[in-house]
Amino acid sequence: MMKVGFIGIGAMGMPMAKNLLKAGFDLTVSDVSEEAVAQLVDAGAKAADTPKEVALASDVVITMLPNFQIVQSVMLGESGVLAGAEKGMTVIDMSSVSPTQTRQLVPRAEKLGVNYLDAPVSGGVAGAEKGTLTIMVGGPAEVIEKIMPVLKAMGKKIYHVGDVGAGDAMKIVNNLLLGINMAALSEALVLGVKAGLDPQMMRDIIGSSSGGSYALEAKMPNFILKGNFEPGFAIDLQYKDLELASQTGKDLGMPLFMGNLAQQIFEQARATGLGNRDISAVIQLWENLTNTQVRE
Ligand code: NAD
């Protein structure tokens, strides 16, 4: 059985790591949060003090961290993953970062004979808990084949989408659309309530009509209608994903009209203190503008 390391045991990482334990992997973890580490040790993992120690104890090291700056420091720092890596080890960065960012790290890993894969995920905390994440992997087929049992312990649909960085690109394209759809749904629902429509009826009809979306199905019943904006998927993270899309558009010389507008909407939500709320809380911008609420 492969020895697996896991760094970044937050909202997503915690249930993903628990699924690795359930699948029987020998797991070593680290995080800046001692509480998170303690919780996994209770569940059967070993604790390491630094990413370097995680690497020393592992054949495969997974990272699930908030952003690239942190991924970079966890990989390249003095007590970072690469400082403890042996030839043949595989790093799987499952954080949402940009392909350009990932490709900066690849030569550093290759120089040490370390395989570096990008494998961002979709499916949220619920998918992480159930082990049903969609995983988009970039990298060489033979390396992915070897670590497939590790990915299968966390995800249901695993796609090899291309070379290193392709997983990140795929994730950005998906989350660009999620951000746009969430903002569009919010605007439309508030208009509906202003026009006198019943929210539950709108949910049912849009759900079986051409305006439907994941934003509607996942975010309207349990979040918007209940007025429960605990993440879920935080506005700050969606904002970050729109920034990755915006940056990728700039890198490729392509205008992203809808994506950049959506990012400004999430920027406004952050400016009003909603950064750590679920993305569905973006509806409050329109609700506050019109003194209307979309609730059951
Ligand atoms: P989170 O903030 O809940 O978890 C991040 C974890 O990383 C925390 O436990 C934190 O303590 C740890 N951490 C931060 N800095 C560290 C460091 N220097 N060394 C070690 N550990 C450190 O975030 P999350 O929601 O779990 O998201 C993680 C990644 O997954 C992000 O890139 C996010 O965009 C992506 N993602 C999130 C979701 C979601 O629904 N939450 C869905 C898909 C993808």
Coordinates of C-alpha atoms and ligand atoms in Angstrom, one line a residue:
M1 CA 0.0 0.0 0.0
M2 CA 1.3 3.4 -0.9
K3 CA 2.3 5.8 1.9
V4 CA 0.3 9.0 1.4
G5 CA 1.0 12.5 2.8
F6 CA -1.7 15.2 3.0
I7 CA -1.0 18.9 3.6
G8 CA -3.9 21.4 4.0
I9 CA -6.7 19.7 6.0
G10 CA -9.4 22.4 5.8
A11 CA -13.0 22.3 4.6
M12 CA -12.1 20.0 1.7
G13 CA -8.9 18.4 2.8
M14 CA -10.3 17.0 6.1
P15 CA -13.0 14.8 4.5
M16 CA -10.6 13.9 1.6
A17 CA -8.0 12.8 4.1
K18 CA -10.6 10.8 6.1
N19 CA -11.6 9.0 2.9
L20 CA -7.9 8.0 2.3
L21 CA -7.8 6.6 5.8
K22 CA -11.0 4.7 5.2
A23 CA -9.5 3.2 2.0
G24 CA -6.6 1.9 4.2
F25 CA -3.8 4.2 3.2
D26 CA -1.0 4.8 5.6
L27 CA -1.5 8.6 6.0
T28 CA 0.8 11.3 7.4
V29 CA -0.6 14.9 7.6
S30 CA 0.4 18.4 8.4
D31 CA -1.4 21.8 8.6
V32 CA -0.8 25.1 10.3
S33 CA -3.9 24.3 12.3
E34 CA -3.0 22.0 15.2
E35 CA -6.7 21.3 15.8
A36 CA -7.2 19.9 12.3
V37 CA -4.1 17.7 12.7
A38 CA -5.3 16.4 16.1
Q39 CA -8.7 15.5 14.6
L40 CA -7.0 13.4 11.9
V41 CA -4.6 11.7 14.3
D42 CA -7.7 10.7 16.3
A43 CA -9.0 9.2 13.0
G44 CA -5.8 7.1 12.6
A45 CA -3.3 9.4 10.7
K46 CA 0.2 10.2 11.8
A47 CA 1.2 13.9 12.4
A48 CA 4.2 15.6 10.9
D49 CA 5.6 18.9 12.0
T50 CA 6.5 20.2 8.5
P51 CA 5.8 19.5 4.9
K52 CA 9.4 18.2 4.6
E53 CA 8.6 15.6 7.2
V54 CA 5.4 14.6 5.4
A55 CA 7.5 14.1 2.2
L56 CA 10.1 12.0 4.1
A57 CA 7.3 9.7 5.2
S58 CA 5.4 9.4 1.9
D59 CA 5.5 8.0 -1.6
V60 CA 2.7 10.4 -2.7
V61 CA 2.1 13.9 -1.2
I62 CA -1.2 15.7 -1.7
T63 CA -1.7 19.4 -1.1
M64 CA -5.1 21.0 -0.7
L65 CA -4.3 24.6 0.1
P66 CA -6.0 28.0 -0.2
N67 CA -3.9 29.6 -3.0
F68 CA -0.7 29.4 -5.0
Q69 CA 1.4 31.6 -2.7
I70 CA 0.8 29.0 0.0
V71 CA 1.3 26.1 -2.3
Q72 CA 4.6 27.6 -3.4
S73 CA 5.9 28.1 0.1
V74 CA 4.8 24.6 1.2
M75 CA 6.6 23.1 -1.8
L76 CA 9.8 25.2 -1.9
G77 CA 10.3 26.4 1.7
E78 CA 13.3 25.3 3.7
S79 CA 11.1 22.7 5.4
G80 CA 9.0 22.3 2.3
V81 CA 7.9 19.2 0.4
L82 CA 10.7 19.2 -2.1
A83 CA 13.3 19.5 0.7
G84 CA 12.1 16.0 1.9
A85 CA 11.4 14.5 -1.5
E86 CA 13.1 11.4 -2.8
K87 CA 13.5 10.5 -6.5
G88 CA 10.3 8.8 -7.7
M89 CA 8.0 10.5 -5.3
T90 CA 4.8 12.0 -6.7
V91 CA 3.3 15.4 -5.7
I92 CA -0.4 15.9 -6.4
D93 CA -1.5 19.5 -6.0
M94 CA -5.3 19.4 -5.7
S95 CA -5.7 23.1 -4.8
S96 CA -7.3 25.5 -7.3
V97 CA -4.5 27.5 -8.9
S98 CA -3.7 28.6 -12.4
P99 CA -1.9 26.5 -15.1
T100 CA 0.8 29.1 -15.4
Q101 CA 1.5 28.9 -11.6
T102 CA 1.6 25.1 -11.6
R103 CA 4.0 25.1 -14.5
Q104 CA 6.4 27.3 -12.5
L105 CA 6.8 24.5 -10.0
V106 CA 7.2 21.5 -12.4
P107 CA 10.9 22.1 -13.3
R108 CA 11.8 22.4 -9.6
A109 CA 10.2 19.0 -8.9
E110 CA 11.6 17.3 -12.1
K111 CA 15.1 18.4 -11.2
L112 CA 14.8 16.1 -8.1
G113 CA 13.2 13.3 -10.1
V114 CA 9.8 14.1 -8.5
N115 CA 6.6 13.7 -10.5
Y116 CA 4.3 16.8 -10.2
L117 CA 0.6 16.5 -11.1
D118 CA -2.2 19.0 -10.9
A119 CA -5.5 17.5 -9.9
P120 CA -8.1 20.1 -8.8
V121 CA -11.5 19.0 -7.8
S122 CA -15.2 19.9 -8.2
G123 CA -18.1 18.8 -6.0
G124 CA -17.6 20.9 -2.9
V125 CA -17.5 19.8 0.7
A126 CA -20.4 17.4 0.2
G127 CA -18.6 15.7 -2.7
A128 CA -15.4 15.5 -0.6
E129 CA -17.3 13.9 2.3
K130 CA -19.0 11.3 0.1
G131 CA -15.9 10.6 -1.9
T132 CA -17.7 11.6 -5.1
L133 CA -15.5 14.5 -6.2
T134 CA -14.8 15.1 -9.9
I135 CA -11.0 15.2 -10.3
M136 CA -9.3 16.8 -13.3
V137 CA -5.7 15.5 -13.6
G138 CA -2.9 16.9 -15.7
G139 CA 0.4 15.0 -16.2
P140 CA 2.0 11.9 -17.7
A141 CA -0.4 8.9 -18.1
E142 CA 2.0 6.4 -16.5
V143 CA 2.3 8.5 -13.4
I144 CA -1.4 9.0 -13.1
E145 CA -2.0 5.3 -13.6
K146 CA 0.2 4.6 -10.6
I147 CA -1.5 6.9 -8.2
M148 CA -5.0 6.2 -9.5
P149 CA -6.0 4.2 -6.3
V150 CA -5.3 7.3 -4.3
L151 CA -7.5 9.5 -6.4
K152 CA -10.2 6.9 -6.5
A153 CA -10.4 7.0 -2.7
M154 CA -11.5 10.6 -2.9
G155 CA -13.4 11.0 -6.2
K156 CA -15.8 9.2 -8.4
K157 CA -15.1 10.7 -11.9
I158 CA -11.5 11.1 -12.6
Y159 CA -10.5 12.6 -15.9
H160 CA -7.0 12.8 -17.4
V161 CA -7.4 16.1 -19.2
G162 CA -3.9 16.6 -20.6
D163 CA -0.3 17.6 -19.6
V164 CA 0.6 19.3 -16.3
G165 CA -1.5 22.4 -16.0
A166 CA -4.5 21.1 -18.0
G167 CA -6.3 20.1 -14.8
D168 CA -6.0 23.6 -13.5
A169 CA -7.2 25.0 -16.8
M170 CA -10.3 22.8 -16.8
K171 CA -11.1 23.7 -13.2
I172 CA -10.8 27.4 -14.0
V173 CA -13.2 27.1 -17.0
N174 CA -15.7 25.3 -14.8
N175 CA -15.5 27.8 -11.9
L176 CA -15.7 30.8 -14.3
L177 CA -19.0 29.4 -15.3
L178 CA -20.1 28.8 -11.7
G179 CA -19.3 32.4 -10.7
I180 CA -21.2 33.8 -13.6
N181 CA -24.2 31.4 -13.1
M182 CA -24.4 32.2 -9.3
A183 CA -24.5 36.0 -10.0
A184 CA -27.0 35.6 -12.9
L185 CA -29.3 33.4 -10.8
S186 CA -29.2 35.9 -7.9
E187 CA -30.2 38.8 -10.2
A188 CA -33.0 36.8 -11.8
L189 CA -34.5 35.5 -8.5
V190 CA -34.6 38.9 -7.0
L191 CA -36.3 40.3 -10.1
G192 CA -38.8 37.4 -9.8
V193 CA -39.7 38.2 -6.2
K194 CA -39.9 41.9 -7.0
A195 CA -42.4 41.0 -9.8
G196 CA -44.5 39.1 -7.3
L197 CA -43.4 35.5 -8.0
D198 CA -43.2 32.8 -5.3
P199 CA -39.6 31.7 -4.7
Q200 CA -40.4 28.0 -4.4
M201 CA -42.4 28.1 -7.5
M202 CA -39.6 29.8 -9.4
R203 CA -37.2 27.0 -8.2
D204 CA -39.5 24.3 -9.5
I205 CA -40.2 25.9 -12.8
I206 CA -36.6 27.1 -13.6
G207 CA -35.4 23.6 -12.5
S208 CA -37.5 22.0 -15.2
S209 CA -37.0 24.8 -17.8
S210 CA -34.1 26.3 -19.8
G211 CA -32.8 28.6 -17.1
G212 CA -31.7 25.7 -14.8
S213 CA -28.1 25.3 -13.5
Y214 CA -26.0 23.8 -10.7
A215 CA -26.3 27.1 -8.9
L216 CA -30.0 26.7 -8.8
E217 CA -30.0 23.1 -7.8
A218 CA -27.3 23.2 -5.2
K219 CA -27.7 26.7 -3.8
M220 CA -31.3 27.7 -4.0
P221 CA -33.0 25.1 -1.7
N222 CA -30.5 24.7 1.1
F223 CA -28.9 28.2 1.1
I224 CA -30.9 31.0 -0.4
L225 CA -34.4 29.9 0.5
K226 CA -33.3 29.0 4.1
G227 CA -31.2 32.2 4.5
N228 CA -28.3 29.9 5.5
F229 CA -25.0 31.3 4.0
E230 CA -22.5 29.2 6.0
P231 CA -20.0 27.8 3.4
G232 CA -20.2 25.6 1.4
F233 CA -17.9 27.3 -1.0
A234 CA -16.8 30.7 0.2
I235 CA -17.1 34.0 -1.8
D236 CA -13.4 34.6 -1.2
L237 CA -12.6 31.3 -2.9
Q238 CA -14.9 32.0 -5.8
Y239 CA -13.4 35.4 -6.1
K240 CA -10.0 33.7 -6.3
D241 CA -11.1 31.4 -9.0
L242 CA -12.5 34.3 -11.0
E243 CA -9.1 36.0 -10.6
L244 CA -7.4 32.9 -11.9
A245 CA -9.8 33.0 -14.9
S246 CA -9.2 36.7 -15.4
Q247 CA -5.5 36.2 -15.3
T248 CA -5.6 33.3 -17.7
G249 CA -7.7 35.4 -20.1
K250 CA -5.0 38.1 -19.9
D251 CA -2.2 35.6 -20.4
L252 CA -3.9 34.3 -23.5
G253 CA -5.0 37.8 -24.8
M254 CA -8.7 37.0 -24.6
P255 CA -11.4 39.3 -23.2
L256 CA -13.7 37.7 -20.5
F257 CA -16.7 40.1 -20.4
M258 CA -18.9 38.0 -18.2
G259 CA -16.2 36.6 -16.0
N260 CA -14.7 40.0 -15.2
L261 CA -18.1 41.5 -14.5
A262 CA -18.9 38.5 -12.2
Q263 CA -15.6 39.1 -10.4
Q264 CA -16.6 42.7 -9.7
I265 CA -19.9 41.5 -8.3
F266 CA -18.0 39.2 -5.9
E267 CA -15.6 42.1 -5.2
Q268 CA -18.6 44.1 -4.1
A269 CA -19.8 41.2 -1.9
R270 CA -16.3 41.1 -0.3
A271 CA -16.4 44.9 0.3
T272 CA -19.6 44.5 2.2
G273 CA -18.1 41.8 4.5
L274 CA -19.4 38.7 2.8
G275 CA -16.1 37.2 1.9
N276 CA -16.3 34.2 4.2
R277 CA -20.0 33.5 3.4
D278 CA -21.1 30.9 0.9
I279 CA -21.2 32.1 -2.8
S280 CA -25.0 32.1 -2.6
A281 CA -24.8 35.1 -0.3
V282 CA -24.0 37.2 -3.4
I283 CA -27.8 37.4 -3.8
Q284 CA -27.8 39.8 -0.8
L285 CA -26.4 42.6 -3.1
W286 CA -29.6 42.6 -5.1
E287 CA -31.7 41.9 -2.1
N288 CA -30.3 44.9 -0.2
L289 CA -30.5 47.1 -3.3
T290 CA -34.3 46.4 -3.6
N291 CA -35.2 45.7 0.0
T292 CA -36.4 42.3 -1.1
Q293 CA -35.7 38.8 0.1
V294 CA -35.8 35.4 -1.7
R295 CA -36.7 33.1 1.2
E296 CA -39.2 30.3 1.8
Ligands
NAD1 P1 -9.7 25.9 3.7 O1 -9.3 27.3 4.0 O2 -10.9 25.4 4.5 O3 -8.5 24.9 4.0 C1 -7.2 25.2 3.8 C2 -6.3 24.5 4.8 O4 -4.9 24.8 4.5 C3 -6.6 25.0 6.2 O5 -6.7 23.8 7.1 C4 -5.3 25.8 6.6 O6 -5.0 25.7 8.0 C5 -4.3 25.1 5.7 N1 -3.1 25.9 5.5 C6 -3.1 27.2 5.2 N2 -1.8 27.6 5.1 C7 -1.0 26.5 5.3 C8 0.4 26.3 5.3 N3 1.2 27.3 5.0 N4 0.8 25.1 5.6 C9 0.0 24.1 5.9 N5 -1.4 24.2 5.9 C10 -1.9 25.5 5.6 O7 -10.0 25.8 2.2 P2 -10.8 24.7 1.4 O8 -12.2 25.2 1.2 O9 -10.5 23.4 1.9 O10 -10.1 24.8 -0.1 C11 -8.8 24.3 -0.4 C12 -8.6 24.4 -1.9 O11 -9.6 23.7 -2.6 C13 -8.6 25.8 -2.4 O12 -7.6 26.0 -3.4 C14 -10.0 25.9 -3.0 O13 -10.1 26.9 -4.0 C15 -10.2 24.5 -3.5 N6 -11.6 24.1 -3.6 C16 -12.5 24.3 -2.6 C17 -13.9 23.9 -2.7 C18 -14.9 24.2 -1.6 O14 -16.1 23.9 -1.9 N7 -14.5 24.6 -0.4 C19 -14.3 23.1 -3.8 C20 -13.3 22.8 -4.8 C21 -12.0 23.3 -4.7

